[in-house]
Amino acid sequence: MNFPILSSLILLPTIGALFILFTKSSSGKYQSSKYVALFISLANFLLSLYLWYVFDKNLVDFQFVENREWLSGFINYKVGIDGISILFIILTTFITPICIISVNATITNKLKDFLIAILIMETFMIGVFCSLDLVVFYLFFEAGLIPMFLIIGIWGGERRVYSAFKFFLYTLLGSVLMLVAIISIYWITGTTDVEKLYELGIKAEYQNLLWLAFFSSFAVKTPMWPVHTWLPDAHVEAPTVGSVLLAAILLKMAGYGFIRFSLGLFPIASENFTMLVYILSLIAIIYTSLVALMQEDMKKLIAYSSVAHMGFVTLGIFTMTQQGIEGSIFQMISHGLVSAALFLSVGVVYERHHTRLINKYGGLVSIMPRYAIVFMVFTLGALGLPGTTGFIGEFLILMGAFEKNILVAMIASLGVILGAAYMLWLFKRVVFGEMNNQELKSMKDLKTFEIITLSALVIPILFFGFYPEPLMNSIEASVENTLNMYNLDLINNLASKD
Amino acid sequence: MENFQYILPEIFISGSIMLFLLVGVFKKNSASLIYNLSNISLVILLALIINLSSLDTIYLFNKSYLIDNLSNYMKIILVGSGIFVMLTGSKYIQVINLNKIEYPILILSSILGMMIMISSNDLIVFYMGLELQSLALYVLASFNRDNLLSTESGLKYFVLSALSSGLLLYGCSLTYGFSESTNFDQILINSTEFNYGTTFGIVFILVGLAFKISAVPFHMWAPDVYQGSPTSVTLFFAILPKIAALSVFIKFLYTPFANMNDQWQTIIVFISIASMIFGAVAAIGQKNLKRLIAYSSISHMGYALAGLATVSNQGIQSSITYISIYLVMNLAFFSCLFMLKRNDKYYENIEDLSGLSKKHPILSFSLLIVLFSLAGIPPLAGFFAKFYVFLAVIEQSMYFLAIVGLLATVVAAFYYLRIIKIIYFDPEKEEYETSHNLGLKITLAISTIFILAYFIYPSGITEIVSKITMI
């Protein structure tokens, strides 16, 4: 057995959190804890980049697999990655240091605790993306609720308690059914090991119910219409960094889960329920885009746009085409970067002006030119302009959708237009226009750490927008393998019926 | 006579009780001495039981007394938690002026009663043990004589418990009448054919036991007694009688009535579902922490019974695992409760926790862990407890029970979250005292670390429990 690199990735942030626990919390600025956190998260980022470097993109099997006895012999602690999970891991380790750098702006009290919560959160998020056992996956998936609940509840806005409760209970309610399904799978097949389950397959008669149980959990987490209502509340009340984590990574757990588990374990049921997912995704895309148009709160607008973007993702996954799934993964990564950036941008003006209402702003371009530039890049990224990552994801998803169902694809395309409408309108109202509010004049342009974090996000958005090859390379083999298995299962099922 | 070595623990504890009584009578102001001596004797008792645990199944006294792996394990966790209960409560009873010689002696006698219950293999022996523990508990509940609530709780517990004991006795006599024996094994052999007498016997016995374990619909006493009793007694109530009653449940269901599982299974499923739902819903409106934990323990007993309802080895083991983890969580929770002290007054309302995290970060963190664990959120110990139960329940394809149980956890999560909200999100109040006795601190530290680190090696308890095979 080689060096357990995945476990190190998972554990490193927790170890960092323990360190922070023992750093001196002198009154005033708790700088030492922040540097520890930053150091740990950067180390983790470098480790994940190294992992990407040594990762063999042409292999379809899971790599770096660690398998240890854990739960009295019948459930193992098993982690491993393929081309899909590695991207999400890098996204997580990339976003976390950015969150830690931007902590300055928003968090005034209990900085130490906040950093600990973020690092623990990172552990759980990485754990979700590399677990290869359903129980281990569930453990990480659910455990993330605790730090996120605290992040929203302790450091959130005025209605933070309501939002934190809503977030927690919604997600918990969705997930308990998944637990029933996981245990059922154990008794049906005798294992919860994902790799073994891929080989064994699950009998067609069980698949529909199990799929629905998993769906209930993932749909809440995605979030899909009509169980998306926790998201705007959570986003609005969470501190900026909390929103960033929520939008950039937490929402991706569900999309990842759809690909890894719904498609991988229940292909027949996935095929049966495709139409349901299409319809829900389309409603999400159109309806939430319209809702986003009407929002007066910037964060709420971005939150609704997240729902719409995740609608594209679920749509793409369930087209069951190479383009659709690759597009969905790409869209998730892109949305991770763009929404994180947008929330940070909102955080920038919120910190200066202490309001998120759009009509309180206007004409920022004249006093904050740098801010106007980066905000524009992110806006364009969000509406999917060619040359940004947003375009590639949506384009591929729509390509996949056209192949399967032209009507669905046409309706989804409308979402792109609506997306452009609300994002550009937001940009126009905040950055352009006349500066009616005299108080705005005192606002300063970006500080150094804001330039660092925001440009760290601009670069990948533009780079991968022009040159998506590295990401595509990484996922291609795995997606192809997933689809092959999927189609094979369907064919076998048809054959067994005849 | 040659068998006395096997009941050495029981003999030892009886001897200690009598000795301490004598010491208490002849020596003035010996309350603290006896308290400490009782604690030491519990430790010795634990050692004696562990010493026996390597043995196989042993029947004593004409098969009326049984020592096997199950009873040994149950006694070990019983006495072990008894020690911690004594450790955590020592300061408390001094502060509220309850440090009398009777207090530790009553606790010891009640533990003796429970040990007899756990080991009994005969209806009469079982009833003796049950009454010994109950009598001690009546007095303990009303131990704070000057307190109205305490007196009320003692009386209430006495009246309702006597009623349930009556029902239980009636059930025992019916069972005896129709199966011609009081011996559990003999009852099993004689009750192969279906008859209404034994069925009624089962129902009445289950009612009595459900009362002891405070399962719905026989839970009415629990909230009042929990709230009224001195907190150290509440802690005792929350853990030890539950362990004893659960092991008696297991014994009754799987020894004398094992053949009639089609008749009692529905009852247990109903009790379990009702307890889970009622406990979760009723706790939402509570303002007193002890009352809240009473409802919470009702719902926790529902989960423990859900394991028994499966009629499988896996199910019994999951119930035992559940109660083992449950007792640690309760120890931790009550340790936190004992720390809410200011100027020799203990606080027990939820509102008193307001903003606790600002001044008492470690205490708040422990409470946070305990509450999330009680709610069953992974990766804490409480999750694994529920996980094992549902693993067993779903193995028997009892999906309704599983889904209802899991949905009840979501409801329950709400009131646990509410406490966390008050601790972490609400404005702070006055500071509490920070100096606590060592026993309390150690108990809290051990139990919190247990809950927090359980996921690292979750097979520990399961492996021990898996050796206890019933069917």
Short mmCIF file of N, CA and C in Angstrom, two decimals, chain B residues 47 61 149 155 179 195 199 213 227 234 253 325 363 406 439-440 454 468:
data_model
loop_
_atom_site.label_atom_id
_atom_site.label_comp_id
_atom_site.label_asym_id
_atom_site.label_seq_id
_atom_site.Cartn_x
_atom_site.Cartn_y
_atom_site.Cartn_z
N ALA B 47 -15.56 -4.95 39.19
CA ALA B 47 -14.45 -5.89 39.02
C ALA B 47 -14.93 -7.32 39.19
N PHE B 61 -29.72 -22.15 41.43
CA PHE B 61 -30.93 -22.26 42.26
C PHE B 61 -32.11 -22.81 41.49
N LEU B 149 -42.15 19.79 44.04
CA LEU B 149 -42.11 19.00 42.81
C LEU B 149 -41.55 17.62 43.07
N LEU B 155 -44.55 10.64 44.67
CA LEU B 155 -45.88 10.09 44.87
C LEU B 155 -46.45 9.58 43.55
N SER B 179 -49.25 -21.84 31.73
CA SER B 179 -48.07 -22.60 31.30
C SER B 179 -47.52 -23.46 32.42
N ASN B 195 -52.94 -20.12 23.23
CA ASN B 195 -54.15 -19.95 24.02
C ASN B 195 -54.25 -18.51 24.51
N THR B 199 -51.59 -15.25 25.95
CA THR B 199 -51.56 -13.99 25.20
C THR B 199 -51.85 -12.81 26.12
N ILE B 213 -39.90 1.19 31.30
CA ILE B 213 -38.97 1.74 30.30
C ILE B 213 -39.49 3.08 29.78
N GLN B 227 -38.59 15.81 35.94
CA GLN B 227 -38.45 17.21 36.31
C GLN B 227 -38.39 17.39 37.82
N THR B 234 -32.52 12.12 38.60
CA THR B 234 -33.02 12.08 37.22
C THR B 234 -32.03 11.37 36.32
N LEU B 253 -39.04 -11.51 26.00
CA LEU B 253 -39.48 -11.73 24.62
C LEU B 253 -38.79 -12.93 24.00
N ILE B 325 -24.83 3.22 23.83
CA ILE B 325 -24.45 4.55 23.37
C ILE B 325 -25.35 5.60 24.01
N LEU B 363 -17.73 23.92 27.49
CA LEU B 363 -19.00 23.33 27.90
C LEU B 363 -20.00 23.36 26.75
N LEU B 406 -37.10 7.12 11.04
CA LEU B 406 -36.17 8.11 10.52
C LEU B 406 -36.83 9.47 10.38
N GLY B 439 -14.65 14.55 39.33
CA GLY B 439 -15.45 13.45 38.78
C GLY B 439 -16.33 13.92 37.65
N LEU B 440 -16.92 15.08 37.85
CA LEU B 440 -17.81 15.64 36.83
C LEU B 440 -17.04 15.94 35.55
N TYR B 454 -16.17 8.06 18.32
CA TYR B 454 -16.72 6.73 18.12
C TYR B 454 -16.50 6.24 16.70
N ILE B 468 -23.04 -11.85 22.35
CA ILE B 468 -24.23 -12.16 23.14
C ILE B 468 -25.29 -12.68 22.20
#
